[in-house]
XYZ file of C-alpha atoms in Angstrom:
451
model
C 109.516 52.885 -5.638
C 105.941 53.401 -5.141
C 105.609 49.760 -4.187
C 108.475 50.040 -1.692
C 106.870 53.117 -0.143
C 103.584 51.355 0.212
C 105.249 48.394 1.842
C 107.158 50.742 4.190
C 104.019 52.583 5.230
C 102.008 49.451 5.685
C 104.445 47.747 8.025
C 103.775 49.863 11.163
C 100.081 49.428 10.630
C 100.469 45.672 10.569
C 102.674 45.855 13.648
C 100.096 47.855 15.548
C 97.432 45.385 14.569
C 99.590 42.538 15.807
C 100.392 44.430 19.012
C 96.736 44.915 19.899
C 95.442 41.601 18.641
C 95.659 39.983 22.062
C 93.403 42.323 24.038
C 90.874 42.565 21.247
C 90.646 38.764 21.009
C 90.055 38.476 24.768
C 87.286 41.053 24.658
C 85.758 39.285 21.678
C 85.847 36.007 23.542
C 83.865 37.483 26.435
C 81.465 39.217 24.074
C 80.988 36.013 22.113
C 80.297 34.066 25.280
C 77.756 36.676 26.341
C 76.023 36.498 22.971
C 75.967 32.711 23.002
C 74.616 32.726 26.539
C 71.967 35.265 25.697
C 70.925 33.370 22.590
C 70.814 30.133 24.584
C 68.723 31.715 27.330
C 66.339 33.252 24.830
C 66.150 29.947 22.961
C 65.415 28.008 26.139
C 62.806 30.564 27.199
C 61.276 30.532 23.746
C 61.285 26.741 23.690
C 59.748 26.540 27.164
C 57.153 29.173 26.366
C 56.412 27.430 23.084
C 55.983 24.045 24.723
C 53.809 25.599 27.423
C 51.621 27.250 24.802
C 51.351 24.115 22.679
C 50.502 21.995 25.719
C 47.912 24.478 26.920
C 46.353 24.668 23.480
C 46.064 20.884 23.244
C 44.611 20.758 26.748
C 42.070 23.475 25.969
C 40.938 21.865 22.714
C 40.567 18.303 24.018
C 37.096 18.772 25.565
C 35.957 21.038 22.717
C 36.652 18.972 19.591
C 33.985 16.333 18.863
C 35.668 12.920 18.588
C 32.684 10.612 18.366
C 34.472 7.572 16.951
C 37.265 7.626 19.536
C 34.893 6.817 22.403
C 33.645 3.501 21.103
C 36.777 1.670 20.083
C 36.804 -2.066 20.851
C 39.175 -2.414 23.785
C 37.636 -5.187 25.907
C 38.829 -8.688 24.929
C 36.184 -11.420 24.858
C 37.923 -14.668 25.823
C 35.086 -17.185 25.558
C 31.436 -17.224 24.497
C 29.053 -19.905 25.782
C 25.320 -20.323 25.379
C 24.639 -18.912 28.836
C 27.706 -16.824 29.716
C 30.611 -14.785 28.403
C 34.180 -14.595 29.720
C 35.838 -11.180 29.533
C 39.278 -9.912 30.416
C 39.383 -8.209 33.789
C 39.106 -4.445 33.403
C 37.624 -1.517 35.286
C 34.370 -1.937 33.355
C 34.131 -5.721 33.209
C 34.551 -6.262 36.963
C 32.161 -3.489 38.005
C 28.917 -4.741 39.501
C 25.695 -4.249 37.557
C 24.578 -4.677 33.955
C 26.808 -4.400 30.923
C 26.290 -4.496 27.158
C 29.045 -5.126 24.620
C 29.128 -4.938 20.853
C 31.420 -5.772 17.975
C 31.866 -4.505 14.410
C 30.047 -1.260 15.143
C 26.969 -3.034 16.444
C 26.753 -5.967 14.035
C 26.900 -8.056 17.203
C 25.316 -6.755 20.419
C 24.662 -8.649 23.654
C 23.409 -7.764 27.132
C 25.205 -9.207 30.138
C 24.263 -9.551 33.779
C 26.348 -8.909 36.935
C 29.638 -10.754 37.424
C 29.003 -14.343 38.498
C 32.508 -15.756 38.701
C 36.210 -15.564 37.903
C 37.202 -18.470 35.622
C 40.857 -17.379 35.807
C 42.833 -14.740 37.645
C 42.609 -12.545 34.546
C 38.993 -13.071 33.453
C 35.460 -12.632 34.756
C 32.283 -14.477 33.814
C 28.975 -12.694 33.182
C 25.638 -14.332 32.338
C 24.487 -13.828 28.753
C 21.015 -12.327 29.177
C 20.075 -11.519 25.588
C 21.487 -11.297 22.052
C 20.049 -8.311 20.185
C 21.482 -9.124 16.746
C 21.513 -11.972 14.280
C 25.299 -11.955 14.487
C 26.501 -13.553 17.739
C 29.346 -12.331 19.899
C 32.678 -13.945 19.077
C 36.111 -14.282 20.663
C 37.618 -10.928 19.768
C 37.806 -7.398 21.135
C 34.497 -5.718 21.920
C 33.318 -2.216 22.788
C 31.274 -1.450 25.883
C 27.841 0.088 25.292
C 27.182 2.023 28.466
C 23.674 2.892 27.241
C 22.910 -0.832 27.616
C 20.107 -0.776 25.039
C 20.822 -0.225 21.346
C 18.870 1.129 18.397
C 15.771 3.290 18.840
C 12.836 3.180 21.290
C 10.993 1.169 18.633
C 13.688 -1.455 18.059
C 14.811 -1.667 21.691
C 11.459 -1.449 23.501
C 8.709 -1.762 20.900
C 7.468 1.789 21.530
C 5.985 3.777 18.658
C 8.621 6.375 17.766
C 8.349 9.486 15.597
C 11.477 10.698 13.821
C 11.276 14.483 13.706
C 13.513 17.506 13.188
C 13.646 20.559 15.439
C 14.562 23.947 14.035
C 17.427 25.333 16.144
C 19.592 28.455 15.670
C 22.106 26.422 13.633
C 19.740 24.197 11.657
C 17.531 21.113 11.776
C 18.218 18.794 14.709
C 17.031 15.136 14.524
C 14.977 13.934 17.497
C 12.722 11.125 18.689
C 9.217 11.627 20.042
C 7.683 8.782 22.049
C 4.079 9.386 23.121
C 2.300 7.558 25.942
C -0.249 4.859 25.181
C -2.981 4.208 27.735
C -3.819 0.895 26.046
C -0.203 -0.185 26.661
C -0.388 0.697 30.361
C 0.589 4.408 30.404
C -0.830 6.520 33.215
C -3.624 8.595 31.645
C -3.796 12.397 31.682
C -0.036 13.131 31.624
C 0.615 13.366 27.884
C 0.926 17.172 28.012
C 4.004 16.801 30.233
C 7.017 16.446 27.949
C 10.352 15.070 29.134
C 13.170 16.548 27.054
C 16.147 14.179 27.193
C 19.672 15.516 26.581
C 22.627 13.197 26.029
C 26.210 13.797 27.138
C 29.502 14.877 25.555
C 30.107 12.873 22.371
C 27.036 10.733 23.060
C 23.828 10.053 21.143
C 20.079 10.017 21.687
C 20.444 6.380 22.684
C 21.578 7.482 26.136
C 17.891 8.047 26.919
C 16.863 4.454 26.144
C 17.349 3.430 29.770
C 14.620 5.792 31.047
C 12.137 6.054 28.153
C 10.168 2.903 29.194
C 9.604 4.366 32.685
C 8.594 7.775 31.303
C 6.240 6.058 28.857
C 4.595 4.068 31.654
C 4.172 7.245 33.744
C 2.317 8.784 30.808
C 4.875 11.426 29.797
C 5.741 12.323 26.219
C 9.492 11.791 25.667
C 11.532 14.017 23.344
C 15.113 12.747 22.933
C 17.103 15.430 21.154
C 20.415 15.991 19.438
C 22.386 19.228 19.445
C 24.988 21.048 17.367
C 28.061 19.067 16.309
C 26.362 15.724 16.917
C 26.654 13.070 14.251
C 23.838 13.811 11.802
C 23.203 17.288 13.198
C 24.430 20.640 11.857
C 27.783 21.991 13.011
C 28.302 25.225 14.913
C 30.291 28.075 13.346
C 33.559 26.790 14.831
C 32.590 23.083 14.775
C 33.438 22.721 18.455
C 31.568 22.010 21.662
C 30.942 24.970 23.930
C 30.320 22.716 26.947
C 26.714 23.853 27.246
C 27.409 27.580 26.941
C 25.693 27.605 23.511
C 24.195 24.124 23.236
C 21.419 25.140 25.631
C 19.904 27.087 22.711
C 19.143 23.770 20.996
C 17.332 22.601 24.129
C 15.412 25.877 24.147
C 14.373 25.129 20.567
C 13.161 21.703 21.743
C 11.111 23.343 24.504
C 9.498 25.639 21.953
C 8.764 22.665 19.695
C 7.118 20.842 22.601
C 5.031 23.882 23.566
C 3.931 24.289 19.959
C 2.825 20.638 19.884
C 0.687 20.402 22.991
C 3.101 20.494 25.943
C 1.883 22.402 28.998
C 4.820 21.618 31.275
C 8.369 20.429 30.739
C 10.740 18.113 32.596
C 14.386 18.445 31.544
C 16.707 15.467 31.983
C 20.381 15.397 31.044
C 23.392 13.135 31.377
C 26.962 14.448 31.928
C 27.399 17.522 29.689
C 23.686 17.125 28.975
C 23.146 17.692 32.686
C 25.134 20.906 32.431
C 23.049 21.899 29.398
C 19.927 21.149 31.439
C 21.067 23.449 34.241
C 22.007 26.243 31.871
C 18.674 25.953 30.062
C 16.810 26.081 33.361
C 18.375 29.435 34.303
C 18.367 31.046 30.847
C 15.203 29.785 29.177
C 12.477 32.225 28.196
C 10.024 29.507 29.329
C 11.240 28.934 32.877
C 7.686 28.995 34.218
C 6.814 25.986 32.030
C 9.679 23.880 33.404
C 8.288 21.685 36.188
C 11.559 20.111 37.271
C 14.999 18.781 36.387
C 16.656 15.361 36.481
C 20.458 15.366 36.375
C 22.606 12.269 35.901
C 26.335 12.704 36.701
C 25.995 16.326 35.525
C 28.764 18.727 34.556
C 27.951 21.270 37.256
C 31.394 22.925 37.283
C 33.489 22.823 34.103
C 36.466 24.535 35.688
C 36.599 21.787 38.306
C 36.310 19.094 35.613
C 39.058 20.590 33.457
C 41.440 21.095 36.368
C 40.739 17.548 37.589
C 41.738 16.023 34.248
C 44.712 18.340 33.756
C 46.004 17.401 37.220
C 45.533 13.712 36.406
C 47.721 14.268 33.336
C 50.323 15.960 35.598
C 50.080 19.199 33.630
C 51.944 22.032 35.408
C 49.826 24.758 36.947
C 50.962 27.467 34.452
C 49.795 25.238 31.607
C 46.418 24.684 33.267
C 45.994 28.412 33.833
C 46.949 29.213 30.247
C 44.521 26.615 28.884
C 41.718 28.107 30.964
C 42.614 31.580 29.697
C 42.476 30.346 26.099
C 38.952 29.016 26.640
C 37.536 32.054 28.424
C 39.383 35.095 27.045
C 38.271 37.113 23.988
C 41.929 37.054 22.884
C 42.856 33.551 23.990
C 39.847 31.907 22.339
C 41.453 32.644 18.954
C 44.327 30.320 19.803
C 41.936 27.388 20.105
C 39.708 28.596 17.250
C 36.630 29.157 19.351
C 34.020 31.371 17.768
C 33.545 33.070 21.145
C 34.951 32.685 24.673
C 33.206 30.266 27.024
C 31.255 31.615 29.982
C 32.648 29.040 32.414
C 32.075 31.452 35.312
C 28.344 30.945 34.731
C 28.660 27.172 34.997
C 29.557 26.634 38.650
C 27.710 25.448 41.783
C 27.690 29.003 43.155
C 26.053 30.399 40.035
C 23.451 27.652 39.771
C 22.692 27.756 43.487
C 21.937 31.465 43.153
C 19.733 31.152 40.047
C 18.081 27.731 40.357
C 14.290 27.806 40.815
C 13.232 24.275 39.794
C 12.923 21.095 41.880
C 15.839 18.858 40.909
C 16.718 15.218 41.323
C 20.455 14.714 41.040
C 22.024 11.278 40.585
C 25.805 11.020 40.692
C 28.096 8.011 40.504
C 30.617 8.101 43.338
C 33.221 6.239 41.252
C 32.918 8.836 38.495
C 36.366 9.420 37.006
C 35.021 11.653 34.223
C 32.937 14.217 36.102
C 33.901 14.186 39.794
C 30.854 14.217 42.118
C 32.113 17.016 44.397
C 30.352 19.922 42.627
C 27.072 17.961 42.520
C 27.286 17.336 46.240
C 28.101 21.009 46.798
C 25.134 22.224 44.746
C 22.821 19.929 46.700
C 24.259 21.227 49.990
C 23.767 24.827 48.888
C 20.156 24.288 47.760
C 18.665 21.495 49.894
C 15.262 23.107 49.367
C 15.348 22.210 45.667
C 17.952 19.496 45.057
C 17.546 15.831 46.021
C 21.020 14.285 45.845
C 21.167 10.537 45.198
C 24.729 9.128 45.252
C 25.401 5.707 43.751
C 28.203 3.660 45.275
C 30.178 1.520 42.853
C 28.857 3.205 39.696
C 31.015 4.841 37.044
C 30.146 7.915 34.993
C 26.395 8.001 34.063
C 26.132 4.298 34.910
C 23.859 4.577 37.948
C 21.035 2.781 36.146
C 23.444 0.041 35.038
C 24.663 -0.382 38.597
C 21.167 -0.775 40.087
C 18.197 -0.295 37.728
C 15.663 -1.122 40.441
C 16.897 1.585 42.807
C 17.399 4.102 39.995
C 13.921 3.708 38.539
C 12.258 3.601 41.950
C 13.900 6.918 42.894
C 13.095 8.499 39.538
C 9.491 7.280 39.591
C 9.044 8.573 43.122
C 10.425 12.004 42.263
C 8.317 12.347 39.105
C 5.253 11.042 40.943
C 5.568 13.779 43.564
C 6.424 16.402 40.966
C 3.478 15.616 38.699
C 0.912 14.554 41.281
C 0.785 10.849 40.394
C 2.427 9.413 43.504
C 0.092 6.420 43.790
C 0.505 5.433 40.159
C 4.276 5.772 40.399
C 4.424 3.685 43.577
C 2.388 0.920 41.918
C 4.775 0.471 38.990
C 6.651 -2.785 38.590
C 10.300 -1.726 38.561
C 12.340 -1.847 36.370
C 9.703 -1.231 33.732
C 11.797 -2.934 31.046
C 13.608 -5.965 32.413
C 17.356 -5.811 31.572
C 17.085 -9.515 30.679
C 14.050 -9.081 28.412
C 14.339 -11.119 25.203
C 15.429 -9.200 22.138
C 12.614 -7.854 20.019
C 12.145 -9.236 16.529
C 13.515 -6.077 14.887
C 16.191 -5.242 17.458
C 19.548 -3.931 16.273
C 22.954 -3.282 17.801
C 23.574 0.255 16.544
C 23.971 3.291 18.786
C 21.645 5.871 17.238
């Protein structure tokens, strides 16, 4: 009976549930759709925001992480090698006018080539083989371009006595070369107390200075080609990343102090690409500004914000991603996302800032075909400070390849500027330019390594 009573009492309840099942199901359907829609919207927003953040982080880290080996991969096919010429695949580099050096197997083979002299086929160019710097000859295979043109050290490339030293910087011992003038070898006398501190570019090496050291030596200057933090063979910074000159200038300051401690009375700073930006930052922040006689800038990074936006735009990165990447590099909070030890003072690395603070005479070379550091900010800085900056554009030259494009013009301009700056105009005008012939035979101990 108890069971019957329970069944009797439970029946109306089941009926009521059945009666109201319809409306409740309809409401649930709408609620479910709303939940699904909300989850989908949140998911899409989260996905979009996540992709934006990831993209911005990658974009922000690209110029900061040293990737030395990635820059020198063999990517230029050599199609034929003759006793007097080499045939190369047509590429942006191989067809460009001027002098070119190529190497294989990390420098086991290294040759210097002259300007394009013909087009054997529609897909190849011919360049004269000027000199072979290694025992191993070039072969039919892929090669890497050596934009520094010369390889090895000042001793192996040019036969100049070279001291291997170390400079104590805030992060440790930095390797450097010292090349002193030699009056018996033709150096202008009385200039040895003027030191030229030479600063290579982003991911580069001291070898970038090999194109100008013979001229500086002949003018009687002491050359100091330095390395800086995160270079191969140099100590790393706390975060192991480039700071685009914001901190690297301290290593140049250490080089200035080394030079002053070893007989320098005045300093000339010369930098290529990011090294040019480091040169500018050193010139406005150094405790020894009065000892700096002048600057030489080669395709310099005058405005990092402009450079970063230029490359991000070339990659078709959306504006919000570009803005977020810039925030990550410059914000005390954002810098943690890219693992920077401190935010970058990019606002202090602009034409406006340098125009306001610059006090040193400056010669500024910039390649007009520069697709790495656009020449606009260099031109702007020169326009803002025509009293100090001599702007020398080079048609047809790529990034930091002005010397390669026309070594005679480059060295004549540089010699003229330094002659006026240092009071040796007549001696500079009398120089046979270029001081080291690009076609000079290889020295007995020459090598093909980029040092």
